[in-house]
JSON list of C-alpha atoms in Angstrom, two decimals:
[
{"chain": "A", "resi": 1, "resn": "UNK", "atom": "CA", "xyz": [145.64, 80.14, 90.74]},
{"chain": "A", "resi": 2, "resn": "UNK", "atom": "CA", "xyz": [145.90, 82.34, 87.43]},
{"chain": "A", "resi": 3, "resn": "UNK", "atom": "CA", "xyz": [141.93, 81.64, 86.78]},
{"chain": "A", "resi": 4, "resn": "UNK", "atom": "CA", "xyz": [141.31, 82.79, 90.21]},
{"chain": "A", "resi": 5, "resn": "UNK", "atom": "CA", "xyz": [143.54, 86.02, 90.26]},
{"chain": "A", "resi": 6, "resn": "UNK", "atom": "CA", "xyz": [141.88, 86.80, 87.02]},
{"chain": "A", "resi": 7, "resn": "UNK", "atom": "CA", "xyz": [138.39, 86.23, 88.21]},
{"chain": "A", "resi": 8, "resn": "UNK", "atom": "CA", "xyz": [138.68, 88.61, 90.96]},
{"chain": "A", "resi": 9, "resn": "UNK", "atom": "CA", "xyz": [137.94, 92.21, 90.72]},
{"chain": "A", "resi": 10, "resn": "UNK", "atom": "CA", "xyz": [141.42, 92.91, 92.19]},
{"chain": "A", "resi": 11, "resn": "UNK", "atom": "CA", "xyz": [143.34, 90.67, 90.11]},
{"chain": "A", "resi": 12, "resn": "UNK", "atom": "CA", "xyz": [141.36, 92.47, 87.47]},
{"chain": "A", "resi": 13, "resn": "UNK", "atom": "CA", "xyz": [142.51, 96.06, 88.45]},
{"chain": "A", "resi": 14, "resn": "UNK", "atom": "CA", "xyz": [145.74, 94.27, 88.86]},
{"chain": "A", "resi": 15, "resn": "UNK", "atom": "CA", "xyz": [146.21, 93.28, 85.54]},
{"chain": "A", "resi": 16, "resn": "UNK", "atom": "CA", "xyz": [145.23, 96.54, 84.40]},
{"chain": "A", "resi": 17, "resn": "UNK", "atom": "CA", "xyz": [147.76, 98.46, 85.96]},
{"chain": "A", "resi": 18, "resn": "UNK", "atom": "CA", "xyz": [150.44, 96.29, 84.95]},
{"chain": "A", "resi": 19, "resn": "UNK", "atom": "CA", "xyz": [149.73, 96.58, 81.42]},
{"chain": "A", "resi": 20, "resn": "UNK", "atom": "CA", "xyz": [148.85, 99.90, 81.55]},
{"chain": "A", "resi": 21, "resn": "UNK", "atom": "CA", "xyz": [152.30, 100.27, 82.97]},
{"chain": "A", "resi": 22, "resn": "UNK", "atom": "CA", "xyz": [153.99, 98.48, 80.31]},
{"chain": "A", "resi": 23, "resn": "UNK", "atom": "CA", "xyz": [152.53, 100.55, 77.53]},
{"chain": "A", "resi": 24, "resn": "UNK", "atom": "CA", "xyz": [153.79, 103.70, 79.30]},
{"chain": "A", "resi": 25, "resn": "UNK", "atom": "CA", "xyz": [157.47, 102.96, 79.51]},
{"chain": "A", "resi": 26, "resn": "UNK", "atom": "CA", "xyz": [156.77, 102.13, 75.41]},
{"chain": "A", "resi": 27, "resn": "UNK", "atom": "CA", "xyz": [154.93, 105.40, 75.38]},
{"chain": "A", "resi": 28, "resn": "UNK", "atom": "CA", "xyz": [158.12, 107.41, 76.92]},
{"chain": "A", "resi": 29, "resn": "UNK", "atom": "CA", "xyz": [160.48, 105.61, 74.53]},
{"chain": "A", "resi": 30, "resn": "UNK", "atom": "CA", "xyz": [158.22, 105.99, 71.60]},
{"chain": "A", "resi": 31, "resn": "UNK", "atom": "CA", "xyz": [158.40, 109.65, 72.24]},
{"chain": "A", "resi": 32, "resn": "UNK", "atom": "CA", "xyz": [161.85, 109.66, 72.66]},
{"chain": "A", "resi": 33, "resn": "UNK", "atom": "CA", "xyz": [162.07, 108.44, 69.08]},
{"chain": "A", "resi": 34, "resn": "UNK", "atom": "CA", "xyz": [159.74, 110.53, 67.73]},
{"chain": "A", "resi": 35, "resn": "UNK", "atom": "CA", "xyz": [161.61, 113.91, 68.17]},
{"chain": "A", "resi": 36, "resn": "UNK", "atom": "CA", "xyz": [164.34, 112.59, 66.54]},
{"chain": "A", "resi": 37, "resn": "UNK", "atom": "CA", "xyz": [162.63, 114.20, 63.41]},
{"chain": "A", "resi": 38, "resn": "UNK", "atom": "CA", "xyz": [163.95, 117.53, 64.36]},
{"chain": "A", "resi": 39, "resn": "UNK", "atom": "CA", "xyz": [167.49, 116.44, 63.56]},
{"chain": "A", "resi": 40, "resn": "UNK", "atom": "CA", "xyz": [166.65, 115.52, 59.55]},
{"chain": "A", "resi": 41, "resn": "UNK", "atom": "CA", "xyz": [165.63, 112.79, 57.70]},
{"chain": "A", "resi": 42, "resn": "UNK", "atom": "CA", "xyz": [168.91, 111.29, 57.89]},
{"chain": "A", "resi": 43, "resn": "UNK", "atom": "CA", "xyz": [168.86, 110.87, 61.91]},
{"chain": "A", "resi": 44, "resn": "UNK", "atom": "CA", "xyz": [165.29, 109.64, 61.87]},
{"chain": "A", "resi": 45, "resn": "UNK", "atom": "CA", "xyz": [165.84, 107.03, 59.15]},
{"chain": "A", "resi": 46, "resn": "UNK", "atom": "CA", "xyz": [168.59, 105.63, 61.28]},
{"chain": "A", "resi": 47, "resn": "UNK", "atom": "CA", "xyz": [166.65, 105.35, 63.94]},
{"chain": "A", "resi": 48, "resn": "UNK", "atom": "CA", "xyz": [163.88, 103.48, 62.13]},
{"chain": "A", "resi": 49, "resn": "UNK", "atom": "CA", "xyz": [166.80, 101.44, 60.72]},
{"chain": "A", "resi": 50, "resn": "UNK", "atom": "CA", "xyz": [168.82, 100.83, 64.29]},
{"chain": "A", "resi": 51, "resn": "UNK", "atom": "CA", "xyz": [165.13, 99.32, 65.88]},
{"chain": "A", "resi": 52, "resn": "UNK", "atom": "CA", "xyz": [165.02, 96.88, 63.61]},
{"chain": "A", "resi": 53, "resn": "UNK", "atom": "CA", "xyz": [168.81, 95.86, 63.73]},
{"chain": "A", "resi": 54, "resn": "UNK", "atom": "CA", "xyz": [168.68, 95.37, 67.94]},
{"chain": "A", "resi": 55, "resn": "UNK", "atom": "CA", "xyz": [170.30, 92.70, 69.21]},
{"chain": "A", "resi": 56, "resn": "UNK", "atom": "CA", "xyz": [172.10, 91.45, 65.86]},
{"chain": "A", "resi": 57, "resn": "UNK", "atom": "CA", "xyz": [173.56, 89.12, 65.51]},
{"chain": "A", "resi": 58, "resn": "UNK", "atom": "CA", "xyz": [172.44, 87.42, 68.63]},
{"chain": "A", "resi": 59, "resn": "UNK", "atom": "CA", "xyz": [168.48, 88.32, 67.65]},
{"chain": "A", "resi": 60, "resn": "UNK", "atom": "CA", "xyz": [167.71, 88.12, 63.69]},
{"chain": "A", "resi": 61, "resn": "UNK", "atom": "CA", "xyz": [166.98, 90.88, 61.62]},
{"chain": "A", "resi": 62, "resn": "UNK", "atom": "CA", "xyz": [163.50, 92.64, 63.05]},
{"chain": "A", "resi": 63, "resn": "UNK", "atom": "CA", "xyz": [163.32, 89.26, 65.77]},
{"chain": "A", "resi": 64, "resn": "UNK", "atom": "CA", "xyz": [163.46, 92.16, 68.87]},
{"chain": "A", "resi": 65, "resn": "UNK", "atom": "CA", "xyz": [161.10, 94.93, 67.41]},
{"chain": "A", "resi": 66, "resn": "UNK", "atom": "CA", "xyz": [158.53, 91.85, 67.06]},
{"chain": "A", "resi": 67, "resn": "UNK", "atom": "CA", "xyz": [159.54, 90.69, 70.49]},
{"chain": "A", "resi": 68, "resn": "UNK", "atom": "CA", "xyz": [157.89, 94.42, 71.58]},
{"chain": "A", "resi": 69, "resn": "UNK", "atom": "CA", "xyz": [154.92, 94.47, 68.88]},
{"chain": "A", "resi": 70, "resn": "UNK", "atom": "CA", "xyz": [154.14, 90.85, 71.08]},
{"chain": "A", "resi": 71, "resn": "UNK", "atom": "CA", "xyz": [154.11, 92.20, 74.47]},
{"chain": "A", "resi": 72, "resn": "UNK", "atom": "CA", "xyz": [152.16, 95.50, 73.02]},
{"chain": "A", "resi": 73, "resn": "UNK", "atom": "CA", "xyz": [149.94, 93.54, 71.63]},
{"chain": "A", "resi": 74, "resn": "UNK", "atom": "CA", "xyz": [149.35, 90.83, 74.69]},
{"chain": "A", "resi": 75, "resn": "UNK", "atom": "CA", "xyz": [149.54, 94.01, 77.14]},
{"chain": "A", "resi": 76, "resn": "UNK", "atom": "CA", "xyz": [146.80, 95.82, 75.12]},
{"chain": "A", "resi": 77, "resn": "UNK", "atom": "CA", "xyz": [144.69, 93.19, 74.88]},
{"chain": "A", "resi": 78, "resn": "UNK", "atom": "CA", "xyz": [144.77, 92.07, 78.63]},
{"chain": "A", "resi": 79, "resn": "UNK", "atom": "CA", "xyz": [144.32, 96.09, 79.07]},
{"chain": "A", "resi": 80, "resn": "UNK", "atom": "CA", "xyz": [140.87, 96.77, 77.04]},
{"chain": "A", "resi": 81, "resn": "UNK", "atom": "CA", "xyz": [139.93, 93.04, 78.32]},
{"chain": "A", "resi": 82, "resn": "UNK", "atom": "CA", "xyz": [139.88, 93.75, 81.77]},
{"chain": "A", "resi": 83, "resn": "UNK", "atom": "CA", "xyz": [138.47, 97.13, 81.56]},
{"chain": "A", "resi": 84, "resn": "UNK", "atom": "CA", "xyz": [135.67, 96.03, 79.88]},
{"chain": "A", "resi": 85, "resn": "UNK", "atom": "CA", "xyz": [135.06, 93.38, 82.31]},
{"chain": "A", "resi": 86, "resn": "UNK", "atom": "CA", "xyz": [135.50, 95.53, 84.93]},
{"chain": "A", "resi": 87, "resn": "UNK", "atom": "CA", "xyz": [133.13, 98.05, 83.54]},
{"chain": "A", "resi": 88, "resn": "UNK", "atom": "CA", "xyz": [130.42, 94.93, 82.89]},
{"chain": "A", "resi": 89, "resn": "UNK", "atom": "CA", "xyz": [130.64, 93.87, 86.55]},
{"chain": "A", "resi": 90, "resn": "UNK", "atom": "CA", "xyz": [130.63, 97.60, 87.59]},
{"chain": "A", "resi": 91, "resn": "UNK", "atom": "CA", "xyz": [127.26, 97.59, 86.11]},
{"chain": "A", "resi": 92, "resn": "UNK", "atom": "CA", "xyz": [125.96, 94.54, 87.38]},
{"chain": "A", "resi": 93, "resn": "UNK", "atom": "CA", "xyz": [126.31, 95.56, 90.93]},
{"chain": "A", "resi": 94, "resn": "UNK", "atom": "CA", "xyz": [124.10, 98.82, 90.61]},
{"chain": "A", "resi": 95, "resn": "UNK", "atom": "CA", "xyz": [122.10, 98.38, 87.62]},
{"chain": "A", "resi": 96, "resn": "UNK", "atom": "CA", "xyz": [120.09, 101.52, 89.35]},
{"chain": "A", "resi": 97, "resn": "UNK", "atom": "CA", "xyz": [121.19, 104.85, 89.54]},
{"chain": "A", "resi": 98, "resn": "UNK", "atom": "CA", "xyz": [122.27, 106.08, 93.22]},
{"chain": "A", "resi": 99, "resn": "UNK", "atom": "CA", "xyz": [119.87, 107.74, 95.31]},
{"chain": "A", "resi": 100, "resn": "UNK", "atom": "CA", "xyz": [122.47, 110.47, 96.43]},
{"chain": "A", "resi": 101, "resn": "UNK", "atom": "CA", "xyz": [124.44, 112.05, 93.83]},
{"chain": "A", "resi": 102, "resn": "UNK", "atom": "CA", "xyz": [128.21, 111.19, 94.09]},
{"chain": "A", "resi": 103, "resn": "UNK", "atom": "CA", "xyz": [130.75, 113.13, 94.08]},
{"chain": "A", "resi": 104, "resn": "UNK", "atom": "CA", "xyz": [132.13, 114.98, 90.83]},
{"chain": "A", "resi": 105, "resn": "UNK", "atom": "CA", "xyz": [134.37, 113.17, 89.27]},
{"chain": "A", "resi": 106, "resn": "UNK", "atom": "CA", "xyz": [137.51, 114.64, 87.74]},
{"chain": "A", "resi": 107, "resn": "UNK", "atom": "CA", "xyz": [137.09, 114.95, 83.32]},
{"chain": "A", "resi": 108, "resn": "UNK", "atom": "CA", "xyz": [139.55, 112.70, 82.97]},
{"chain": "A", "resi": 109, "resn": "UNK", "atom": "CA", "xyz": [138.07, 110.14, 85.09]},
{"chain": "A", "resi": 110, "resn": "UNK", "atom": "CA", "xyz": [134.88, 110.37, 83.38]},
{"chain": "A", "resi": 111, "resn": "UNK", "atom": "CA", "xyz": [136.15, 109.93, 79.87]},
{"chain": "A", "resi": 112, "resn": "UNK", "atom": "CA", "xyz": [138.35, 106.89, 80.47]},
{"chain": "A", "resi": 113, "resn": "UNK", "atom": "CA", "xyz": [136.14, 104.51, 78.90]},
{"chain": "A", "resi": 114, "resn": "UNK", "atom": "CA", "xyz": [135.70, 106.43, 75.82]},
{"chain": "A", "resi": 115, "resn": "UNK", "atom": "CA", "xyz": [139.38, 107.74, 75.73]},
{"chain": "A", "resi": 116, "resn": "UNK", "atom": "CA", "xyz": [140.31, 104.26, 76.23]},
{"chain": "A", "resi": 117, "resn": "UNK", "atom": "CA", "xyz": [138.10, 103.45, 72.39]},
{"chain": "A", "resi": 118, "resn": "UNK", "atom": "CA", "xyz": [139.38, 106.32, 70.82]},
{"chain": "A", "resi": 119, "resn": "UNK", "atom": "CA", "xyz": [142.75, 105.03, 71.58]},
{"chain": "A", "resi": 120, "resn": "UNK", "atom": "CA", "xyz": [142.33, 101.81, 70.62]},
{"chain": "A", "resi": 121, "resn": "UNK", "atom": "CA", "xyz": [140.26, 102.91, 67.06]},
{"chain": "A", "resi": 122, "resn": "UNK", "atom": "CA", "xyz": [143.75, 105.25, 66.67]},
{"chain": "A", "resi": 123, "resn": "UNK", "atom": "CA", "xyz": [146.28, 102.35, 67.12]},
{"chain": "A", "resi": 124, "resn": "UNK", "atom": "CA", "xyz": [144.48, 100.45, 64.39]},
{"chain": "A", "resi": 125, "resn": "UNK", "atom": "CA", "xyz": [144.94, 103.64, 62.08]},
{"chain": "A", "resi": 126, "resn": "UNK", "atom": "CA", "xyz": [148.33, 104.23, 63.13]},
{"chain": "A", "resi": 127, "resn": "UNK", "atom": "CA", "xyz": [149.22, 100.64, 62.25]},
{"chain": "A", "resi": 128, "resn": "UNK", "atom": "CA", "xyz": [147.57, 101.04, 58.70]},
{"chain": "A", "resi": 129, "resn": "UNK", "atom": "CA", "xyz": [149.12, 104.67, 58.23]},
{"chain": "A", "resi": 130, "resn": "UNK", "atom": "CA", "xyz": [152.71, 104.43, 59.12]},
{"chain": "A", "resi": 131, "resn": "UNK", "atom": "CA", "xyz": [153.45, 100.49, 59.50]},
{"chain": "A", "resi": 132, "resn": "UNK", "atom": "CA", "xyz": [151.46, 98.75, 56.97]},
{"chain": "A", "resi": 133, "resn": "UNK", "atom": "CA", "xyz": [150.69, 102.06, 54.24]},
{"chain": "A", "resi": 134, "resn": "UNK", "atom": "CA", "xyz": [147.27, 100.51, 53.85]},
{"chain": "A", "resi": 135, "resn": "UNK", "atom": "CA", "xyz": [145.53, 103.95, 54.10]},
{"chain": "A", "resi": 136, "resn": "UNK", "atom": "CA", "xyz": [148.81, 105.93, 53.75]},
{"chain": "A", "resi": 137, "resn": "UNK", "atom": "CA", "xyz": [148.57, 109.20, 52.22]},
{"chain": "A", "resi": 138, "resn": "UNK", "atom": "CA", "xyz": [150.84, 110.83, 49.42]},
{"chain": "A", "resi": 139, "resn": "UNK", "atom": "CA", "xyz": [152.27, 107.38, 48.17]},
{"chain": "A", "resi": 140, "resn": "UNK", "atom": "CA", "xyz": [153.88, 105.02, 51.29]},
{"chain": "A", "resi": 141, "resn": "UNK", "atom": "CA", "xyz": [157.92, 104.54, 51.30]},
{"chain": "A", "resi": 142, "resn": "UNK", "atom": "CA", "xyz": [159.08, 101.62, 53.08]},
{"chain": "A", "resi": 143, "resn": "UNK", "atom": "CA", "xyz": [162.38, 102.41, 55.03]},
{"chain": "A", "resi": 144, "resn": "UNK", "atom": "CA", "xyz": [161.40, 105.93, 54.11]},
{"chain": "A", "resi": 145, "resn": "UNK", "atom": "CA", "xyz": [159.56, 106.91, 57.74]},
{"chain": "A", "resi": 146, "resn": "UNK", "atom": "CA", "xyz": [160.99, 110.50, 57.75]},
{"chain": "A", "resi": 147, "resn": "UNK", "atom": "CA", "xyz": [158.90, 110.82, 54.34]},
{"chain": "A", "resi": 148, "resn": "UNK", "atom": "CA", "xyz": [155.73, 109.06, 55.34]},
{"chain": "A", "resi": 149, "resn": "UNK", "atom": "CA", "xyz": [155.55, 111.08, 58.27]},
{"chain": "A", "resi": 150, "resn": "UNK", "atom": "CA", "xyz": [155.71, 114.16, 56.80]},
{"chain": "A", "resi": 151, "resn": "UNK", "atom": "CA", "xyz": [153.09, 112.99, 54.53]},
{"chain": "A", "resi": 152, "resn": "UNK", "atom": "CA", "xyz": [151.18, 111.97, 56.99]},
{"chain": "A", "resi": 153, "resn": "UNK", "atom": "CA", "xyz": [150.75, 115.55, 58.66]},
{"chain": "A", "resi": 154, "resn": "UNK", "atom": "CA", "xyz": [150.61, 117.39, 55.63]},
{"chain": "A", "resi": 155, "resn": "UNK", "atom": "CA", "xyz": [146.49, 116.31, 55.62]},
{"chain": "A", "resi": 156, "resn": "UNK", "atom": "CA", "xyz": [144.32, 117.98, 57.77]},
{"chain": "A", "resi": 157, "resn": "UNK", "atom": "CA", "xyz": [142.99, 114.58, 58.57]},
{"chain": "A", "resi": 158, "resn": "UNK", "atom": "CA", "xyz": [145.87, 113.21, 59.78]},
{"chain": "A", "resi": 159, "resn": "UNK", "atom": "CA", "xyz": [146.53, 115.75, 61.93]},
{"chain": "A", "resi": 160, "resn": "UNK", "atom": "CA", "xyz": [143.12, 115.73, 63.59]},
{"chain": "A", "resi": 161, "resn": "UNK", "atom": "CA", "xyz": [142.81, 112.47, 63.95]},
{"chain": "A", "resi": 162, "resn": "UNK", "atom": "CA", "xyz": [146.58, 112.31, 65.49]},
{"chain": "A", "resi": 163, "resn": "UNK", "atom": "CA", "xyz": [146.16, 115.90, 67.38]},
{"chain": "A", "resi": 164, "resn": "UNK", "atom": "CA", "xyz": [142.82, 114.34, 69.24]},
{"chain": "A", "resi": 165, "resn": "UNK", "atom": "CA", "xyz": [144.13, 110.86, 70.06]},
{"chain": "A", "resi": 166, "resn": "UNK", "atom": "CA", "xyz": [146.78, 112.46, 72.11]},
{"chain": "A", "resi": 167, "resn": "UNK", "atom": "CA", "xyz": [144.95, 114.84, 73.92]},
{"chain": "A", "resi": 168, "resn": "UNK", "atom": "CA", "xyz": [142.63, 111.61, 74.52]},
{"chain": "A", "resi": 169, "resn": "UNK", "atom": "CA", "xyz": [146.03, 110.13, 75.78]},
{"chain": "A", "resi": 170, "resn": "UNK", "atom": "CA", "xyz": [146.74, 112.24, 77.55]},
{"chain": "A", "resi": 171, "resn": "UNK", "atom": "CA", "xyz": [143.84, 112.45, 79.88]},
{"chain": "A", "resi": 172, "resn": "UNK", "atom": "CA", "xyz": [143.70, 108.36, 80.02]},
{"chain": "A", "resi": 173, "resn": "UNK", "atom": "CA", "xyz": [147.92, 108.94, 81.28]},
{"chain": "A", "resi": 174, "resn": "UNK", "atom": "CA", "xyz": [146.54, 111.88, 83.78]},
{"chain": "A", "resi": 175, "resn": "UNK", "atom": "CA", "xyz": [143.80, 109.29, 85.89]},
{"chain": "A", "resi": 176, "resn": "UNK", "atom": "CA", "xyz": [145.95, 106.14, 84.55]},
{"chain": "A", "resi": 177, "resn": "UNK", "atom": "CA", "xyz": [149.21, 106.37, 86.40]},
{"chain": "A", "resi": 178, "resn": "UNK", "atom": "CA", "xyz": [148.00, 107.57, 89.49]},
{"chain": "A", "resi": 179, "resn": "UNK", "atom": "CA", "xyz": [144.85, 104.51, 89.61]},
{"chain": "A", "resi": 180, "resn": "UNK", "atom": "CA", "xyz": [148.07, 101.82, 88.95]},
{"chain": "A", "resi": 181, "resn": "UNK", "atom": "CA", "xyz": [149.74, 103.56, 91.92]},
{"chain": "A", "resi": 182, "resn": "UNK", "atom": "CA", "xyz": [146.71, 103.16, 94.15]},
{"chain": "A", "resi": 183, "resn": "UNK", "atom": "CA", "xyz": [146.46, 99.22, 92.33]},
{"chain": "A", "resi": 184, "resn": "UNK", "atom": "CA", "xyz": [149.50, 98.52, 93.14]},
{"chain": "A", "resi": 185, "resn": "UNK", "atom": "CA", "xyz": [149.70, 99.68, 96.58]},
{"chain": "A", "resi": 186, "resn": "UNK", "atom": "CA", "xyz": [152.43, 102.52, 96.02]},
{"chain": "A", "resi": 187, "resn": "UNK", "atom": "CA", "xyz": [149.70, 105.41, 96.95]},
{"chain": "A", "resi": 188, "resn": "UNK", "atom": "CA", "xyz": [149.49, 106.43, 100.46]},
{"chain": "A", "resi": 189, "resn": "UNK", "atom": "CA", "xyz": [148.19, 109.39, 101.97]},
{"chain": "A", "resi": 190, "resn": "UNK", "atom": "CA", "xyz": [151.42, 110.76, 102.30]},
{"chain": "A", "resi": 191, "resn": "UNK", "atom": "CA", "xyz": [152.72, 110.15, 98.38]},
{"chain": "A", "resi": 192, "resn": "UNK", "atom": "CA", "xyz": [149.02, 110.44, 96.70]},
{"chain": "A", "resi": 193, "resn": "UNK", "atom": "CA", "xyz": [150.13, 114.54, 96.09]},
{"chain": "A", "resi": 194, "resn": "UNK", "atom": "CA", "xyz": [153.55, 113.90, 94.78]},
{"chain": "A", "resi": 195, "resn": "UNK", "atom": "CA", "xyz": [151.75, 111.11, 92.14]},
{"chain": "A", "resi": 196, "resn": "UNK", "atom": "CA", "xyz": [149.04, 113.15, 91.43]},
{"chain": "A", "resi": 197, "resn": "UNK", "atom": "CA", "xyz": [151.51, 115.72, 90.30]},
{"chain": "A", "resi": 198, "resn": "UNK", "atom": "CA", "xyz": [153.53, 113.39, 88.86]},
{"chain": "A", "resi": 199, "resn": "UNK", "atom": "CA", "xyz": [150.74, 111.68, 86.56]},
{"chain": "A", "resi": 200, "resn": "UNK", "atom": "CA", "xyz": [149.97, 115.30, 85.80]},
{"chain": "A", "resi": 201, "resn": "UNK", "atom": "CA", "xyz": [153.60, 115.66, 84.17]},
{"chain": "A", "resi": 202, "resn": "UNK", "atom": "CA", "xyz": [153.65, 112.29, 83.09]},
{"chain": "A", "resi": 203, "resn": "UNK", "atom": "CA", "xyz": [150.55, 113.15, 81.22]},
{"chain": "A", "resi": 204, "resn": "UNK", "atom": "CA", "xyz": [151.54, 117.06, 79.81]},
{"chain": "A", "resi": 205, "resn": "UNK", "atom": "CA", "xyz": [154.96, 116.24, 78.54]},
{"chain": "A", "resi": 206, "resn": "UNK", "atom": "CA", "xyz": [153.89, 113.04, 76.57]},
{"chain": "A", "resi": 207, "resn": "UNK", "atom": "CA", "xyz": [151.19, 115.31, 74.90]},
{"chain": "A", "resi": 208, "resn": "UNK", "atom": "CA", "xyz": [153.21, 117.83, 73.97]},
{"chain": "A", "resi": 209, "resn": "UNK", "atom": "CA", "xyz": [155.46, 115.32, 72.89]},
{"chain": "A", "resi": 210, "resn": "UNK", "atom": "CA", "xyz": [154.00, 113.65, 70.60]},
{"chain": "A", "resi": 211, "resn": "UNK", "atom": "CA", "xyz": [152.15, 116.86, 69.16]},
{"chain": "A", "resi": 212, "resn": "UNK", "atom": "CA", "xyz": [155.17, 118.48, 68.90]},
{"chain": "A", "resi": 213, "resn": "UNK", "atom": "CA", "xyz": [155.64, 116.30, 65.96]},
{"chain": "A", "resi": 214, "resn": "UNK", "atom": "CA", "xyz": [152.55, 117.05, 63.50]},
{"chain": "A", "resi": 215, "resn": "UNK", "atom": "CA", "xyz": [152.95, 120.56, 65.11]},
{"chain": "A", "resi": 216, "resn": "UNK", "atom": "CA", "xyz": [156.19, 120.75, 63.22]},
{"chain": "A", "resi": 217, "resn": "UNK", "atom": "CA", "xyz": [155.08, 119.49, 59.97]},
{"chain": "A", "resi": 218, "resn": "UNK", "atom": "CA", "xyz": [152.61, 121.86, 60.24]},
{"chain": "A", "resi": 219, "resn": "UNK", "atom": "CA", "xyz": [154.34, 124.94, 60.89]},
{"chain": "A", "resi": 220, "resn": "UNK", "atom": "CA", "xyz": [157.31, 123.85, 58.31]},
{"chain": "A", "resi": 221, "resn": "UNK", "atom": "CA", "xyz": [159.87, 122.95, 60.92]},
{"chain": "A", "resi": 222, "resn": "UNK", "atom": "CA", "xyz": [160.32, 119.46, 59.83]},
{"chain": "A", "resi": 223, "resn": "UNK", "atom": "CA", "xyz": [159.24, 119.13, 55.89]}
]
């Protein structure tokens, strides 16, 4: 049954949307987290400390946060997997370009695919930035995050490269939620407005959210 849900197109789109799902509640929390760094290095570092103590003593030290990295990892995976297979079979069935135009499609909708690389090419930097220090900047602290951070930001680089991944988020968030909805079967033509607007806030605050943070580096707010 599993090889024939995945084989199909809609199993496909299925998977897609619950993944894509799962990512976004980490996205929200992640966020959450993040602004913590307006309250001083001493709140932040606690916070980095308190994600890696959840669930003592039941879980072992770090056991839960590598519970999440697992599902991140299996849900991003099943994500660009499917969307590249998707995409391939796409393809296949109209290897010729349309003989009427069709209709405009919305930016966002026409920069999944590439928003959905740059994305994936930024969680690989991420990792080696602020997880592993492999191409850390300034000298990398472990269980110094509020430091590394603010190193982080204090290259134009790293706020580039950080700045235009979220605004690439962003836009994948904006078509994203509202193409699960339809997926899943929540859309209708009654509620296709209210998530349209709602992948549209979805998609602005989690921007600003996470910009907010280099942002304030930046501008000497957090330093």
């Amino acid at each position: 049954m599993a090889r024939t849900v995945w084989g199909s197109t809609v199993g496909k789109k299925t998977v897609m949307a619950v993944s894509g799902l799962i990512m976004l509640l980490y996205l929200v929390v992640h966020m959450i987290g993040n602004l913590k760094i307006f309250f001083g290095a001493g709140e932040f570092n606690h916070y980095a400390h308190w994600l890696r103590t959840v669930g003592e003593p039941f879980m072992h030290y770090e056991w839960t946060l590598w519970l999440i990295r697992v599902v991140l990892v299996v849900a991003v995976v099943a994500h660009a997997v499917s969307a590249y297979q998707l995409s391939r079979r796409d393809i296949r069935a109209r290897p010729g370009k349309y003989v009427h135009s069709r209709p405009r499609a919305s930016y966002a909708t026409r920069t999944m695919r590439w928003g959905g690389i740059v994305l994936g090419l930024f969680i690989v930097w991420h990792i080696l930035d602020l997880t592993t220090g492999t191409v850390h900047s300034g000298g990398f602290q472990p269980g110094h995050p509020y430091q590394n951070v603010v190193d982080t930001f204090s290259t134009w680089y790293g706020n580039v490269i950080y700045i235009v991944a979220m605004l690439a988020l962003g836009l994948h968030i904006r078509h994203g939620f509202w193409s699960a909805a339809q997926t899943l079967g929540v859309g209708s033509r009654t509620r296709d407005r209210a998530l349209k607007i709602a992948a549209n806030v979805l998609a602005l605050l989690l921007t600003a959210g996470f910009i907010a943070v280099p942002v304030g580096v930046m501008t000497g707010v957090v330093s």
